[in-house]
Amino acid sequence: MTATAFAPRDLAKRVSPGIAARNTLTLAWRNLVQIKHNPMELLDLSIQPIMFVLLFAYVFGPAMAGSVQAYLPIVIPGIIAQNALFAGMSTGFGLNTDITKGVFDRFRSLPISRSAPLAGRIIADTVKQAWSMLILLGVGFAIGFRVHTGVLAVLLAFLLLLTFALLFSWTSVYIAMKVNEPEKVQIFGFVVIFPLSFLSTAFIPTTKGIPGWLAFCMDNSPVTQLVASMRGLLVGGPVLEHAWIALAWGVGISLVFAPLSLRAFKKRA
């Protein structure tokens, strides 16, 4: 009788859903624990949001809304949404770093789920985004921002933001699979996310006075819909319609980029 030997690649394909989930959580924890050895990553998640809040509130606040206090209900939800999109770029950056440094080659030699490294990174970065949102809200409270709804609404705002960010992060995952250097993922962030966040109502209360074609694009931007629902949940206003449109954008983006990302991931892995 001869024993049948399975290659690591075959073992990876045969793991049960429960084991795959444990593999994913283990690798997500691995990505979070790395912060202990690289505290600069946590500083990036903390200092940049603080700088954005202070700069926008005190530099643009008086000009946009007449005072800092009047501008905070407008800008805090906007910065939270923008920061979530930029934080999503760290998912692609980290994935590309792991691939180019050979970490994924090591994962391939282990009898684990083939999707666990990818899913673990996405889950870990979603946790990091929650941390950034807490920092932003904390700084906002320190300079005068107040929630006018309630605890449940704040929790729903967290859930909405993290869900949209998770769906949108597939764009950075796809870019990470297609480029050969982590810095190119960052370039994508500045070329796409930066104008997308500013061509919205994230930092302005209305699109009145803006040329019609540009106002139409801004009003129908996924960022505008996300920010509008965040404002409704945090300071009051319409929520449901904007939230559904934002999530529809997120689902549409993920339906396009998730299959492309998984196909590219299989080719690189």
XYZ file of C-alpha atoms in Angstrom:
269
model
C 0.000 0.000 0.000
C 1.326 3.413 -0.845
C 0.385 6.633 0.900
C -1.003 9.436 -1.174
C 0.882 12.694 -0.691
C -0.845 16.002 -1.060
C 1.073 19.139 -1.981
C 0.447 22.236 0.135
C -1.523 23.655 -2.768
C -3.878 20.646 -2.650
C -4.259 20.870 1.129
C -5.128 24.537 0.804
C -7.967 23.663 -1.530
C -9.348 20.985 0.805
C -9.748 23.004 4.002
C -13.253 23.259 5.421
C -15.095 26.590 5.715
C -14.537 26.567 9.481
C -10.790 26.100 9.109
C -10.715 28.750 6.381
C -12.417 31.185 8.761
C -9.859 30.406 11.491
C -7.026 30.868 8.994
C -8.464 34.240 8.009
C -8.812 35.432 11.612
C -5.301 34.237 12.441
C -3.793 36.200 9.565
C -5.947 39.217 10.421
C -4.520 39.087 13.941
C -1.030 38.765 12.469
C -1.551 42.009 10.540
C -2.811 43.797 13.661
C 0.001 42.538 15.886
C 2.520 43.958 13.420
C 1.581 47.426 14.684
C 3.414 46.603 17.914
C 6.615 46.168 15.931
C 5.891 49.073 13.604
C 4.333 51.848 15.744
C 4.700 54.327 12.889
C 1.736 52.616 11.235
C -0.457 53.495 14.206
C 0.893 57.055 14.170
C -0.117 57.368 10.515
C -3.614 56.223 11.421
C -3.762 58.743 14.287
C -1.762 61.852 13.428
C -2.982 62.366 9.866
C -6.695 62.414 10.854
C -5.922 64.870 13.665
C -4.057 67.186 11.287
C -6.887 67.063 8.754
C -9.521 67.935 11.347
C -7.567 70.854 12.764
C -6.493 72.259 9.397
C -9.915 72.081 7.775
C -11.774 73.323 10.835
C -9.583 76.310 11.650
C -8.379 77.261 8.154
C -11.526 76.700 6.085
C -14.192 76.878 8.782
C -14.472 80.668 9.119
C -14.523 81.127 5.338
C -16.944 78.272 4.596
C -19.469 78.609 7.411
C -18.590 81.803 9.270
C -17.074 80.068 12.287
C -15.322 76.897 13.338
C -18.311 75.708 15.381
C -20.695 76.121 12.456
C -18.353 74.238 10.133
C -17.722 71.222 12.368
C -21.066 69.451 11.621
C -20.182 69.741 7.928
C -16.512 68.842 7.948
C -16.258 66.085 10.585
C -18.449 63.567 8.674
C -16.669 64.581 5.463
C -13.197 63.981 6.861
C -14.317 60.672 8.399
C -15.501 59.487 4.969
C -12.397 60.746 3.176
C -10.104 59.165 5.725
C -11.870 55.806 5.337
C -11.235 55.859 1.581
C -7.572 56.718 2.017
C -7.205 54.112 4.764
C -8.542 51.572 2.293
C -5.435 52.201 0.219
C -3.365 50.706 3.027
C -5.016 47.372 2.239
C -3.570 47.380 -1.253
C -0.249 48.758 -0.043
C 0.125 46.014 2.564
C -0.907 43.262 0.164
C 1.555 44.392 -2.466
C 4.315 44.617 0.148
C 3.639 41.042 1.283
C 3.672 39.813 -2.308
C 6.839 41.625 -3.396
C 8.708 40.581 -0.228
C 7.810 36.936 -0.657
C 5.490 36.629 2.340
C 2.745 35.185 0.155
C 5.172 32.553 -1.140
C 5.559 31.425 2.459
C 1.783 31.286 2.881
C 1.524 29.127 -0.243
C 3.703 26.478 1.399
C 1.281 26.160 4.322
C -1.892 23.996 4.348
C -4.207 26.975 4.776
C -7.038 28.495 2.808
C -5.796 30.176 -0.340
C -8.041 33.178 0.311
C -7.016 33.617 3.970
C -4.051 35.983 3.372
C -6.224 38.272 1.272
C -9.275 38.172 3.546
C -7.132 38.512 6.674
C -5.536 41.691 5.380
C -8.906 43.219 4.501
C -10.398 42.419 7.938
C -7.368 43.807 9.779
C -7.468 47.052 7.819
C -11.183 47.396 8.516
C -10.363 47.309 12.246
C -7.726 49.990 11.677
C -10.323 52.165 9.944
C -12.573 51.888 12.991
C -9.676 53.167 15.084
C -9.219 56.155 12.755
C -12.905 57.009 12.988
C -12.706 56.958 16.787
C -9.712 59.307 16.635
C -11.567 61.702 14.343
C -14.659 61.759 16.526
C -12.512 62.257 19.629
C -10.678 65.232 18.131
C -13.976 66.622 16.893
C -15.463 66.429 20.384
C -12.361 68.119 21.791
C -12.812 71.172 19.549
C -16.583 71.447 19.865
C -18.286 68.899 17.600
C -21.361 67.301 19.139
C -23.521 64.344 18.108
C -27.204 65.372 17.990
C -28.701 61.929 17.465
C -27.777 59.083 19.818
C -25.578 56.101 20.536
C -27.455 53.823 18.137
C -27.072 56.331 15.308
C -23.327 56.567 15.961
C -23.036 52.776 15.864
C -24.969 52.715 12.596
C -22.624 55.381 11.227
C -19.682 53.133 12.136
C -21.337 50.161 10.452
C -22.204 52.103 7.303
C -18.735 53.592 6.965
C -16.914 50.308 7.521
C -19.230 48.462 5.124
C -18.689 51.022 2.363
C -14.938 51.113 3.003
C -14.790 47.313 2.891
C -16.616 47.235 -0.443
C -14.541 50.074 -1.879
C -11.246 48.522 -0.737
C -11.487 45.999 -3.579
C -10.271 48.761 -5.881
C -6.979 49.002 -4.003
C -6.744 45.209 -3.803
C -7.011 45.013 -7.583
C -4.350 47.676 -8.070
C -2.098 45.853 -5.590
C -2.400 42.679 -7.648
C -1.516 44.442 -10.898
C 1.486 46.604 -9.931
C 4.958 45.528 -8.865
C 5.733 48.192 -6.262
C 3.774 49.323 -3.162
C 4.407 52.974 -4.021
C 2.301 52.606 -7.161
C -0.690 51.732 -4.988
C -0.234 55.057 -3.189
C -0.090 56.862 -6.524
C -3.488 55.364 -7.339
C -4.810 56.771 -4.077
C -3.777 60.298 -4.905
C -4.843 60.115 -8.547
C -8.304 58.651 -7.894
C -9.324 58.998 -4.232
C -8.058 62.531 -3.693
C -10.141 64.149 -6.471
C -13.085 61.823 -5.760
C -13.288 63.026 -2.165
C -12.998 66.700 -3.080
C -15.455 66.468 -5.980
C -18.236 65.896 -3.463
C -20.004 67.713 -0.650
C -17.577 66.340 1.939
C -16.223 69.803 2.711
C -18.929 72.117 1.413
C -22.563 72.311 2.542
C -24.083 72.569 -0.940
C -23.261 72.602 -4.642
C -25.136 75.858 -5.286
C -23.113 78.261 -7.409
C -21.103 75.437 -8.990
C -21.448 74.871 -12.783
C -24.374 72.588 -13.556
C -22.456 69.658 -15.037
C -19.993 69.673 -12.155
C -22.758 70.011 -9.560
C -24.524 66.996 -11.112
C -21.361 64.883 -10.808
C -20.814 66.016 -7.230
C -24.411 65.437 -6.158
C -24.353 61.892 -7.540
C -20.902 60.997 -6.272
C -20.711 57.951 -3.969
C -18.719 60.074 -1.527
C -21.468 62.706 -1.438
C -24.065 60.033 -0.679
C -21.883 58.481 2.017
C -21.148 61.842 3.647
C -24.810 62.890 3.532
C -25.875 59.713 5.314
C -23.059 60.130 7.860
C -24.203 63.674 8.599
C -27.751 62.457 9.027
C -26.656 59.791 11.493
C -24.362 62.069 13.491
C -26.025 65.488 13.467
C -29.486 64.824 12.048
C -31.069 64.851 8.611
C -32.120 62.385 5.896
C -30.266 59.077 6.083
C -31.995 56.129 4.431
C -32.028 57.280 0.799
C -28.408 58.457 0.875
C -27.274 55.304 2.692
C -28.929 52.995 0.163
C -27.362 54.878 -2.751
C -23.928 54.818 -1.097
C -24.195 51.086 -0.434
C -25.425 50.497 -3.994
C -22.293 52.271 -5.242
C -20.165 50.138 -2.921
C -21.795 46.881 -4.010
C -21.435 47.852 -7.671
C -17.741 48.655 -7.204
C -17.109 45.389 -5.371
C -18.987 43.359 -8.005
C -16.596 44.734 -10.602
C -13.305 44.709 -8.723
C -13.664 41.704 -6.393
C -13.747 39.109 -9.216
C -10.948 40.939 -11.023
C -8.914 41.030 -7.815
C -9.436 37.334 -7.077
C -8.503 36.401 -10.642
C -5.344 38.518 -10.467
C -4.591 37.100 -7.006
C -4.756 33.524 -8.300
C -2.418 34.406 -11.176
C 0.128 36.011 -8.842
C -0.209 33.321 -6.184
